[in-house]
Amino acid sequence: MELFDKLSQGEARIENAILVQIRFDSGSNQLNQQDEQEFKELVRSAGAHNSLVIGGSRHAPHPRYFVGSGKAEEISLAVKQHDADVVIFDHALSPAQERNLERLVECRVLDRTALILDIFAQRARSHEGKLQVELAQLKHMSTRLVRGWTHLERQKGGIGLRGPGETQLETDRRLLNIRIKQINKRLEKVSKQREQGRQLRQKSETPTVSLVGYTNAGKSTLFNALTDSEVYAADQLFATLDPTLRRLDLPNQQSVVLADTVGFIRDLPHDLVAAFRATLQETIEADLILHVIDSSEEQREFYREQVNNVIRELGAEDAPQLEVMNKIDLTDASPHVDQGHNGLPQRVWLSALSGEGLDQLKETLGDIFAENVFTGDLRLPPEMGRLRAQLYELDAIQNEAFTDDGAHLLSVSIQKRRLDKLLHEQGVSLDELTTVIN
């Protein structure tokens, strides 16, 4: 009703969409059923009206239409009956399948990747976010080039741009590649600026905590509740895209940098993950990952695994993780902390909206980082000068003395995870550098 209210008020016309979701024998029937609502929500988030959902089942995708010829004719008939503007598949289509379907149904055809990219394009607000989304869109379009790209000629004057004998398709492809190179150069500059910020935080020994989670799990609401910020938060998919960093004060005079990142989703396009890699670097380099989970969601186990898949794809699977079971105000659960088999906190149950359990989360974070700091003495032999220099770069050395044989006696204070990484690069263990002193 909200969309039609806007339409009646004279706002931009809402497109009618025919949705297609096919169940394959190799997949889980339950999985396809539970994803229908999410698919509808994605289309709604893109600004379209769901006119009809067409389902079906197949053993494998059809090479020509992805669906069978009979199902393709059914889609074509539905387009005419509902005066649809676009057909959206909840699957990845090949360029050939997309072109064949468009010729048959005589309207635009989008796959899941293009749908998510369109939502990201609408939601990106920062300069970096817009560049990242455009980069992902260009890479996705580079294999298609169904629509013209010659408007980009204006960037270089137009006349004289096209070489002798060059076809329209070749011109479009070359212009697209030029634009991709331009965006990559701009993103490299932004990435360097982010890296400088991370280095400064490392030198100040301020740990970074990264919020991750399935989209609409309540990450931004939790971020605002913890840091008294006003990051945009709404009950919709991909409400926020641009990363935000804020300082969070913890008990015992400790503080961390809290990073809010884009929400993940099932089958997140690989081009999008690659484009946002610089942004998601905060997750890769984080001292702790706060995995926010909607505790009221029936399929939360499935969503948990989808988020962990993206974390593995980013190469951050070894980072310590604390689960935050959010939205207990929608359940019968009370605020509490679950301990793992190792006696360490494994998950915290809370409500970011009502504030229940927030203090317990802060106390848990304080305990984690109090235990994750190594403060003590190291004895470095003369050949480990590189490790000594790295510790100085991080401002981890509080005092230094020398032995008669030229070894360095260092009093250090540093995050254990960061120290372990440095020692691993040197091929030594912490016991080897401390037992000599003891």
Coordinates of C-alpha atoms in Angstrom, one line a residue:
M1 CA 0.0 0.0 0.0
E2 CA 2.9 2.4 0.8
L3 CA 4.2 2.1 -2.8
F4 CA 0.7 2.8 -4.3
D5 CA 0.2 5.8 -2.0
K6 CA 3.4 7.3 -3.3
L7 CA 2.3 6.6 -6.9
S8 CA -1.0 8.3 -6.3
Q9 CA 0.9 11.4 -5.0
G10 CA 2.6 11.8 -8.3
E11 CA 6.0 10.3 -7.5
A12 CA 8.1 8.2 -9.9
R13 CA 6.1 5.4 -11.5
I14 CA 6.4 2.0 -9.7
E15 CA 7.4 -0.8 -12.1
N16 CA 5.4 -4.0 -12.2
A17 CA 7.6 -7.0 -11.8
I18 CA 7.1 -10.7 -12.6
L19 CA 9.2 -12.8 -10.2
V20 CA 10.6 -16.2 -11.1
Q21 CA 11.9 -18.6 -8.6
I22 CA 12.8 -22.2 -9.6
R23 CA 13.4 -25.1 -7.3
F24 CA 16.1 -27.6 -8.4
D25 CA 16.2 -31.2 -7.3
S26 CA 19.8 -30.7 -6.1
G27 CA 18.7 -28.0 -3.6
S28 CA 16.6 -28.0 -0.5
N29 CA 12.9 -27.6 -0.9
Q30 CA 12.7 -25.8 2.4
L31 CA 15.4 -23.4 1.4
N32 CA 13.6 -22.3 -1.7
Q33 CA 10.3 -21.8 0.2
Q34 CA 11.9 -19.8 3.0
D35 CA 13.7 -17.6 0.4
E36 CA 10.5 -16.6 -1.4
Q37 CA 9.7 -13.9 1.2
E38 CA 13.3 -12.6 1.1
F39 CA 13.2 -12.5 -2.8
K40 CA 9.9 -10.4 -2.6
E41 CA 11.6 -8.1 0.0
L42 CA 14.5 -7.6 -2.3
V43 CA 12.2 -6.6 -5.2
R44 CA 10.3 -4.3 -2.9
S45 CA 13.5 -2.7 -1.7
A46 CA 14.4 -2.0 -5.4
G47 CA 11.2 -0.1 -5.7
A48 CA 9.1 -2.5 -7.8
H49 CA 5.6 -4.0 -7.3
N50 CA 5.4 -7.8 -7.1
S51 CA 2.7 -8.5 -9.6
L52 CA 3.1 -12.3 -9.6
V53 CA 5.5 -15.0 -8.4
I54 CA 6.0 -17.9 -10.9
G55 CA 7.5 -21.0 -9.4
G56 CA 8.5 -24.4 -10.8
S57 CA 11.0 -27.2 -10.5
R58 CA 13.7 -28.6 -12.7
H59 CA 16.6 -31.1 -12.6
A60 CA 19.0 -28.5 -14.1
P61 CA 18.8 -25.0 -15.7
H62 CA 17.8 -25.0 -19.4
P63 CA 20.7 -23.7 -21.6
R64 CA 18.5 -21.4 -23.7
Y65 CA 16.0 -19.9 -21.2
F66 CA 17.2 -21.2 -17.8
V67 CA 13.6 -22.4 -17.4
G68 CA 11.9 -24.8 -19.9
S69 CA 10.3 -23.5 -23.1
G70 CA 6.8 -24.1 -21.6
K71 CA 7.7 -22.1 -18.5
A72 CA 9.2 -19.4 -20.6
E73 CA 5.9 -19.1 -22.6
E74 CA 4.1 -18.9 -19.3
I75 CA 6.3 -16.0 -18.2
S76 CA 5.7 -14.3 -21.5
L77 CA 1.9 -14.6 -21.1
A78 CA 2.1 -13.3 -17.5
V79 CA 4.0 -10.2 -18.7
K80 CA 1.2 -9.4 -21.1
Q81 CA -1.6 -10.1 -18.6
H82 CA -0.1 -8.0 -15.9
D83 CA 1.4 -5.3 -18.2
A84 CA 4.8 -6.0 -16.5
D85 CA 7.8 -3.8 -17.0
V86 CA 10.5 -6.3 -15.9
V87 CA 11.0 -10.0 -15.2
I88 CA 13.3 -10.7 -12.2
F89 CA 14.9 -14.1 -11.6
D90 CA 16.0 -15.2 -8.2
H91 CA 19.0 -16.9 -9.9
A92 CA 22.1 -16.0 -11.8
L93 CA 21.5 -16.0 -15.6
S94 CA 24.0 -16.2 -18.3
P95 CA 24.2 -13.3 -20.8
A96 CA 22.8 -15.6 -23.5
Q97 CA 19.9 -16.7 -21.3
E98 CA 19.1 -13.1 -20.4
R99 CA 19.1 -12.0 -24.1
N100 CA 16.9 -15.0 -25.2
L101 CA 14.4 -14.3 -22.5
E102 CA 14.2 -10.6 -23.3
R103 CA 13.4 -11.4 -27.0
L104 CA 10.7 -13.8 -25.9
V105 CA 8.9 -11.8 -23.2
E106 CA 9.6 -8.4 -24.9
C107 CA 10.6 -6.6 -21.7
R108 CA 13.6 -6.3 -19.5
V109 CA 14.9 -9.4 -17.7
L110 CA 17.2 -9.1 -14.6
D111 CA 18.8 -11.8 -12.6
R112 CA 19.5 -11.8 -8.8
T113 CA 22.9 -10.2 -9.2
A114 CA 21.6 -7.3 -11.2
L115 CA 18.7 -6.8 -8.7
I116 CA 21.1 -6.6 -5.7
L117 CA 23.4 -4.3 -7.6
D118 CA 20.5 -2.0 -8.3
I119 CA 19.5 -1.8 -4.6
F120 CA 23.1 -1.0 -3.7
A121 CA 23.2 1.7 -6.3
Q122 CA 20.1 3.3 -4.7
R123 CA 21.5 3.1 -1.2
A124 CA 25.1 4.2 -1.6
R125 CA 25.6 7.6 -0.2
S126 CA 29.4 8.2 0.1
H127 CA 31.7 8.9 -2.8
E128 CA 33.5 5.6 -2.1
G129 CA 30.3 3.6 -1.9
K130 CA 29.0 4.9 -5.2
L131 CA 32.3 4.1 -6.9
Q132 CA 32.3 0.6 -5.5
V133 CA 28.7 -0.1 -6.7
E134 CA 29.4 1.3 -10.1
L135 CA 32.5 -0.9 -10.4
A136 CA 30.5 -4.0 -9.6
Q137 CA 27.8 -3.0 -12.1
L138 CA 30.3 -2.4 -14.8
K139 CA 31.9 -5.7 -14.3
H140 CA 28.5 -7.4 -14.4
M141 CA 27.6 -5.5 -17.6
S142 CA 30.9 -6.2 -19.3
T143 CA 29.7 -9.7 -20.3
R144 CA 26.4 -8.4 -21.5
L145 CA 26.6 -5.1 -23.3
V146 CA 23.0 -5.3 -24.4
R147 CA 22.4 -1.6 -23.9
G148 CA 24.6 1.2 -25.3
W149 CA 27.5 2.7 -23.4
T150 CA 28.4 5.3 -26.0
H151 CA 27.2 8.1 -23.6
L152 CA 30.6 7.7 -22.0
E153 CA 32.2 9.2 -25.1
R154 CA 31.5 12.6 -23.6
Q155 CA 34.2 12.0 -21.1
K156 CA 36.8 12.2 -23.9
G157 CA 35.1 14.6 -26.3
G158 CA 33.2 12.2 -28.5
I159 CA 34.4 13.1 -32.0
G160 CA 37.5 11.1 -33.1
L161 CA 37.1 8.5 -30.3
R162 CA 36.0 5.7 -32.5
G163 CA 38.8 4.0 -34.5
P164 CA 38.5 3.2 -38.2
G165 CA 36.4 0.1 -38.8
E166 CA 35.5 -0.3 -35.1
T167 CA 32.1 -1.7 -34.4
Q168 CA 29.6 -0.3 -31.9
L169 CA 30.1 -3.3 -29.6
E170 CA 33.9 -2.8 -29.7
T171 CA 33.5 0.9 -28.9
D172 CA 31.2 0.2 -26.0
R173 CA 33.5 -2.5 -24.6
R174 CA 36.5 -0.2 -24.8
L175 CA 34.7 2.7 -23.1
L176 CA 33.5 0.4 -20.4
N177 CA 37.1 -0.9 -19.7
I178 CA 38.4 2.7 -19.6
R179 CA 35.7 3.6 -16.9
I180 CA 36.6 0.5 -14.9
K181 CA 40.3 1.5 -14.8
Q182 CA 39.3 5.0 -13.7
I183 CA 37.2 3.8 -10.8
N184 CA 39.9 1.3 -9.7
K185 CA 42.5 4.2 -9.6
R186 CA 40.1 6.3 -7.4
L187 CA 39.4 3.3 -5.1
E188 CA 43.1 2.7 -4.7
K189 CA 43.5 6.2 -3.2
V190 CA 40.6 5.6 -0.8
S191 CA 42.1 2.3 0.1
K192 CA 45.4 3.9 1.0
Q193 CA 43.6 6.5 3.2
R194 CA 41.8 3.7 5.0
E195 CA 45.1 1.8 5.5
Q196 CA 46.7 4.9 7.0
G197 CA 43.8 5.1 9.5
R198 CA 44.2 1.4 10.4
Q199 CA 47.9 1.9 11.0
L200 CA 47.3 4.9 13.3
R201 CA 44.8 2.8 15.3
Q202 CA 47.3 0.0 15.6
K203 CA 50.0 2.3 16.8
S204 CA 47.6 3.7 19.5
E205 CA 46.8 0.0 20.4
T206 CA 43.1 0.7 19.9
P207 CA 41.4 -2.6 19.0
T208 CA 38.9 -2.7 16.1
V209 CA 35.6 -4.5 16.5
S210 CA 33.7 -5.1 13.3
L211 CA 29.9 -5.6 13.2
V212 CA 28.8 -8.2 10.6
G213 CA 25.5 -10.0 10.0
Y214 CA 22.8 -10.9 7.7
T215 CA 21.1 -7.9 6.3
N216 CA 18.3 -6.6 8.5
A217 CA 19.6 -8.4 11.6
G218 CA 19.9 -5.1 13.5
K219 CA 23.5 -4.2 13.1
S220 CA 23.0 -0.4 12.6
T221 CA 20.5 -0.3 15.4
L222 CA 23.1 -2.0 17.7
F223 CA 25.8 0.3 16.5
N224 CA 23.7 3.4 17.3
A225 CA 22.7 2.0 20.7
L226 CA 26.4 1.4 21.7
T227 CA 27.9 4.6 20.3
D228 CA 25.0 7.1 20.6
S229 CA 25.3 7.6 16.8
E230 CA 22.7 8.3 14.2
V231 CA 23.5 5.9 11.5
Y232 CA 20.5 5.3 9.3
A233 CA 18.6 2.2 10.4
A234 CA 15.4 0.8 9.0
D235 CA 13.4 -2.5 8.8
Q236 CA 14.6 -3.2 5.2
L237 CA 17.3 -5.0 3.3
F238 CA 20.6 -3.1 2.9
A239 CA 19.4 -0.1 4.8
T240 CA 23.0 1.1 5.1
L241 CA 26.0 0.5 2.8
D242 CA 28.7 3.0 3.7
P243 CA 31.0 1.9 6.6
T244 CA 31.0 4.0 9.8
L245 CA 33.7 4.0 12.5
R246 CA 33.0 5.2 16.0
R247 CA 34.8 5.0 19.4
L248 CA 33.2 2.8 22.0
D249 CA 34.3 3.2 25.6
L250 CA 34.3 0.0 27.7
P251 CA 34.6 -0.7 31.4
N252 CA 38.0 -0.5 33.1
Q253 CA 39.0 2.6 31.1
Q254 CA 39.3 0.6 27.8
S255 CA 38.1 1.7 24.4
V256 CA 37.7 0.1 20.9
V257 CA 36.9 1.3 17.4
L258 CA 33.5 -0.1 16.4
A259 CA 33.0 -0.5 12.6
D260 CA 29.6 -0.9 11.0
T261 CA 29.7 -2.6 7.6
V262 CA 27.3 -3.6 4.8
G263 CA 24.9 -6.5 5.6
F264 CA 25.4 -9.9 3.9
I265 CA 22.8 -11.9 2.1
R266 CA 22.5 -15.3 0.4
D267 CA 24.3 -15.6 -2.9
L268 CA 25.9 -12.1 -2.5
P269 CA 27.4 -11.3 -6.0
H270 CA 31.1 -12.1 -6.2
D271 CA 31.7 -8.8 -8.1
L272 CA 30.1 -6.9 -5.2
V273 CA 32.2 -8.7 -2.6
A274 CA 35.3 -7.8 -4.7
A275 CA 34.3 -4.2 -5.2
F276 CA 33.6 -3.7 -1.4
R277 CA 36.8 -5.5 -0.4
A278 CA 38.5 -2.3 0.6
T279 CA 35.5 -1.4 2.8
L280 CA 35.3 -4.8 4.2
Q281 CA 39.0 -4.7 5.0
E282 CA 37.8 -3.5 8.4
T283 CA 36.4 -6.9 8.9
I284 CA 39.5 -8.7 7.7
E285 CA 41.8 -6.7 10.0
A286 CA 39.4 -6.6 13.0
D287 CA 40.6 -7.8 16.4
L288 CA 37.1 -9.1 17.0
I289 CA 34.1 -9.8 14.8
L290 CA 30.7 -9.2 16.4
H291 CA 28.3 -11.4 14.4
V292 CA 24.8 -10.0 14.9
I293 CA 22.1 -12.5 14.5
D294 CA 18.3 -12.0 14.6
S295 CA 17.3 -14.4 17.4
S296 CA 13.6 -14.2 16.4
E297 CA 14.3 -15.5 12.9
E298 CA 13.3 -19.1 12.4
Q299 CA 16.1 -19.6 9.8
R300 CA 18.8 -18.0 11.8
E301 CA 21.1 -21.1 11.5
F302 CA 21.0 -20.8 7.8
Y303 CA 21.6 -17.1 7.9
R304 CA 24.5 -17.6 10.3
E305 CA 26.2 -20.0 7.8
Q306 CA 25.7 -17.6 4.9
V307 CA 27.5 -14.8 6.8
N308 CA 30.3 -17.2 7.8
N309 CA 30.6 -18.1 4.1
V310 CA 31.2 -14.5 3.2
I311 CA 33.7 -14.1 6.1
R312 CA 35.6 -17.1 4.7
E313 CA 35.5 -15.6 1.2
L314 CA 37.1 -12.4 2.7
G315 CA 39.8 -14.5 4.4
A316 CA 38.8 -13.5 7.9
E317 CA 37.7 -16.9 9.1
D318 CA 40.6 -17.0 11.7
A319 CA 39.5 -13.7 13.4
P320 CA 37.9 -14.2 16.9
Q321 CA 34.1 -14.0 16.8
L322 CA 31.5 -13.2 19.3
E323 CA 27.8 -13.8 18.4
V324 CA 25.2 -11.2 19.4
M325 CA 21.7 -12.7 19.5
N326 CA 19.7 -9.6 18.8
K327 CA 15.9 -8.8 19.0
I328 CA 15.2 -10.8 22.2
D329 CA 12.3 -8.3 22.7
L330 CA 10.5 -10.3 20.0
T331 CA 11.1 -13.6 21.9
D332 CA 10.8 -15.0 25.4
A333 CA 14.6 -14.9 25.9
S334 CA 16.2 -12.8 28.7
P335 CA 19.5 -11.0 28.5
H336 CA 22.4 -13.4 29.3
V337 CA 25.8 -14.5 28.1
D338 CA 26.6 -18.0 26.9
Q339 CA 30.0 -19.5 27.6
G340 CA 31.8 -21.8 25.2
H341 CA 33.5 -25.1 26.0
N342 CA 36.8 -23.2 26.6
G343 CA 35.1 -21.0 29.3
L344 CA 35.2 -17.9 27.1
P345 CA 32.1 -16.0 26.1
Q346 CA 30.5 -17.3 23.0
R347 CA 27.3 -15.3 22.5
V348 CA 25.4 -12.4 24.1
W349 CA 21.6 -12.2 24.1
L350 CA 20.2 -8.7 23.9
S351 CA 17.9 -6.2 22.3
A352 CA 19.5 -3.3 20.6
L353 CA 16.1 -1.6 20.3
S354 CA 15.1 -1.8 24.0
G355 CA 18.6 -1.7 25.4
E356 CA 18.3 -4.9 27.3
G357 CA 21.7 -6.7 27.6
L358 CA 23.8 -3.8 26.2
D359 CA 25.7 -3.4 29.5
Q360 CA 26.4 -7.1 29.5
L361 CA 27.8 -6.8 26.0
K362 CA 30.1 -4.0 27.0
E363 CA 31.3 -5.9 30.1
T364 CA 31.9 -9.0 27.9
L365 CA 33.9 -6.9 25.4
G366 CA 35.9 -5.4 28.3
D367 CA 36.8 -8.9 29.6
I368 CA 37.8 -10.1 26.1
F369 CA 40.2 -7.3 25.4
A370 CA 41.6 -7.4 28.9
E371 CA 42.5 -11.0 28.3
N372 CA 43.7 -10.4 24.8
V373 CA 46.5 -7.9 25.7
F374 CA 50.0 -9.3 26.3
T375 CA 52.0 -7.2 28.7
G376 CA 55.4 -8.5 29.6
D377 CA 59.0 -8.9 28.6
L378 CA 60.6 -10.3 25.5
R379 CA 64.2 -11.2 24.8
L380 CA 65.0 -10.8 21.1
P381 CA 68.3 -12.0 19.7
P382 CA 70.2 -9.6 17.5
E383 CA 69.1 -11.3 14.3
M384 CA 65.4 -10.4 15.1
G385 CA 66.0 -6.7 14.4
R386 CA 63.0 -6.7 12.0
L387 CA 60.6 -7.8 14.7
R388 CA 62.0 -5.2 17.0
A389 CA 61.4 -2.5 14.3
Q390 CA 57.8 -3.7 13.8
L391 CA 57.1 -3.5 17.5
Y392 CA 58.4 0.1 17.5
E393 CA 56.2 0.9 14.6
L394 CA 53.2 -0.2 16.6
D395 CA 54.4 1.8 19.6
A396 CA 54.3 -1.5 21.6
I397 CA 57.6 -1.1 23.3
Q398 CA 57.5 0.6 26.7
N399 CA 61.1 0.1 27.8
E400 CA 64.3 -1.5 26.3
A401 CA 67.6 -2.8 27.6
F402 CA 70.5 -4.8 26.2
T403 CA 72.4 -7.9 27.3
D404 CA 76.1 -8.5 27.1
D405 CA 75.6 -10.8 24.0
G406 CA 73.7 -8.0 22.2
A407 CA 70.1 -9.3 22.7
H408 CA 67.3 -6.8 23.2
L409 CA 65.2 -7.0 26.4
L410 CA 61.9 -5.4 25.6
S411 CA 59.0 -4.5 27.9
V412 CA 55.9 -4.6 25.6
S413 CA 52.2 -4.1 25.7
I414 CA 50.3 -5.3 22.5
Q415 CA 47.2 -7.2 21.4
K416 CA 47.9 -10.9 21.5
R417 CA 46.5 -11.5 18.1
R418 CA 48.8 -8.9 16.5
L419 CA 51.8 -10.3 18.4
D420 CA 51.0 -13.8 17.4
K421 CA 50.9 -12.7 13.7
L422 CA 54.3 -11.0 14.0
L423 CA 55.8 -14.1 15.7
H424 CA 54.3 -16.4 13.1
E425 CA 56.0 -14.4 10.4
Q426 CA 59.3 -14.8 12.2
G427 CA 58.8 -18.5 12.7
V428 CA 59.1 -18.4 16.5
S429 CA 56.7 -18.9 19.5
L430 CA 56.1 -16.6 22.4
D431 CA 57.5 -19.2 24.8
E432 CA 60.8 -19.1 23.0
L433 CA 61.2 -15.4 23.6
T434 CA 60.0 -15.4 27.3
T435 CA 61.4 -18.6 28.8
V436 CA 64.9 -17.3 28.6
I437 CA 64.1 -14.3 30.8
N438 CA 62.1 -16.4 33.3

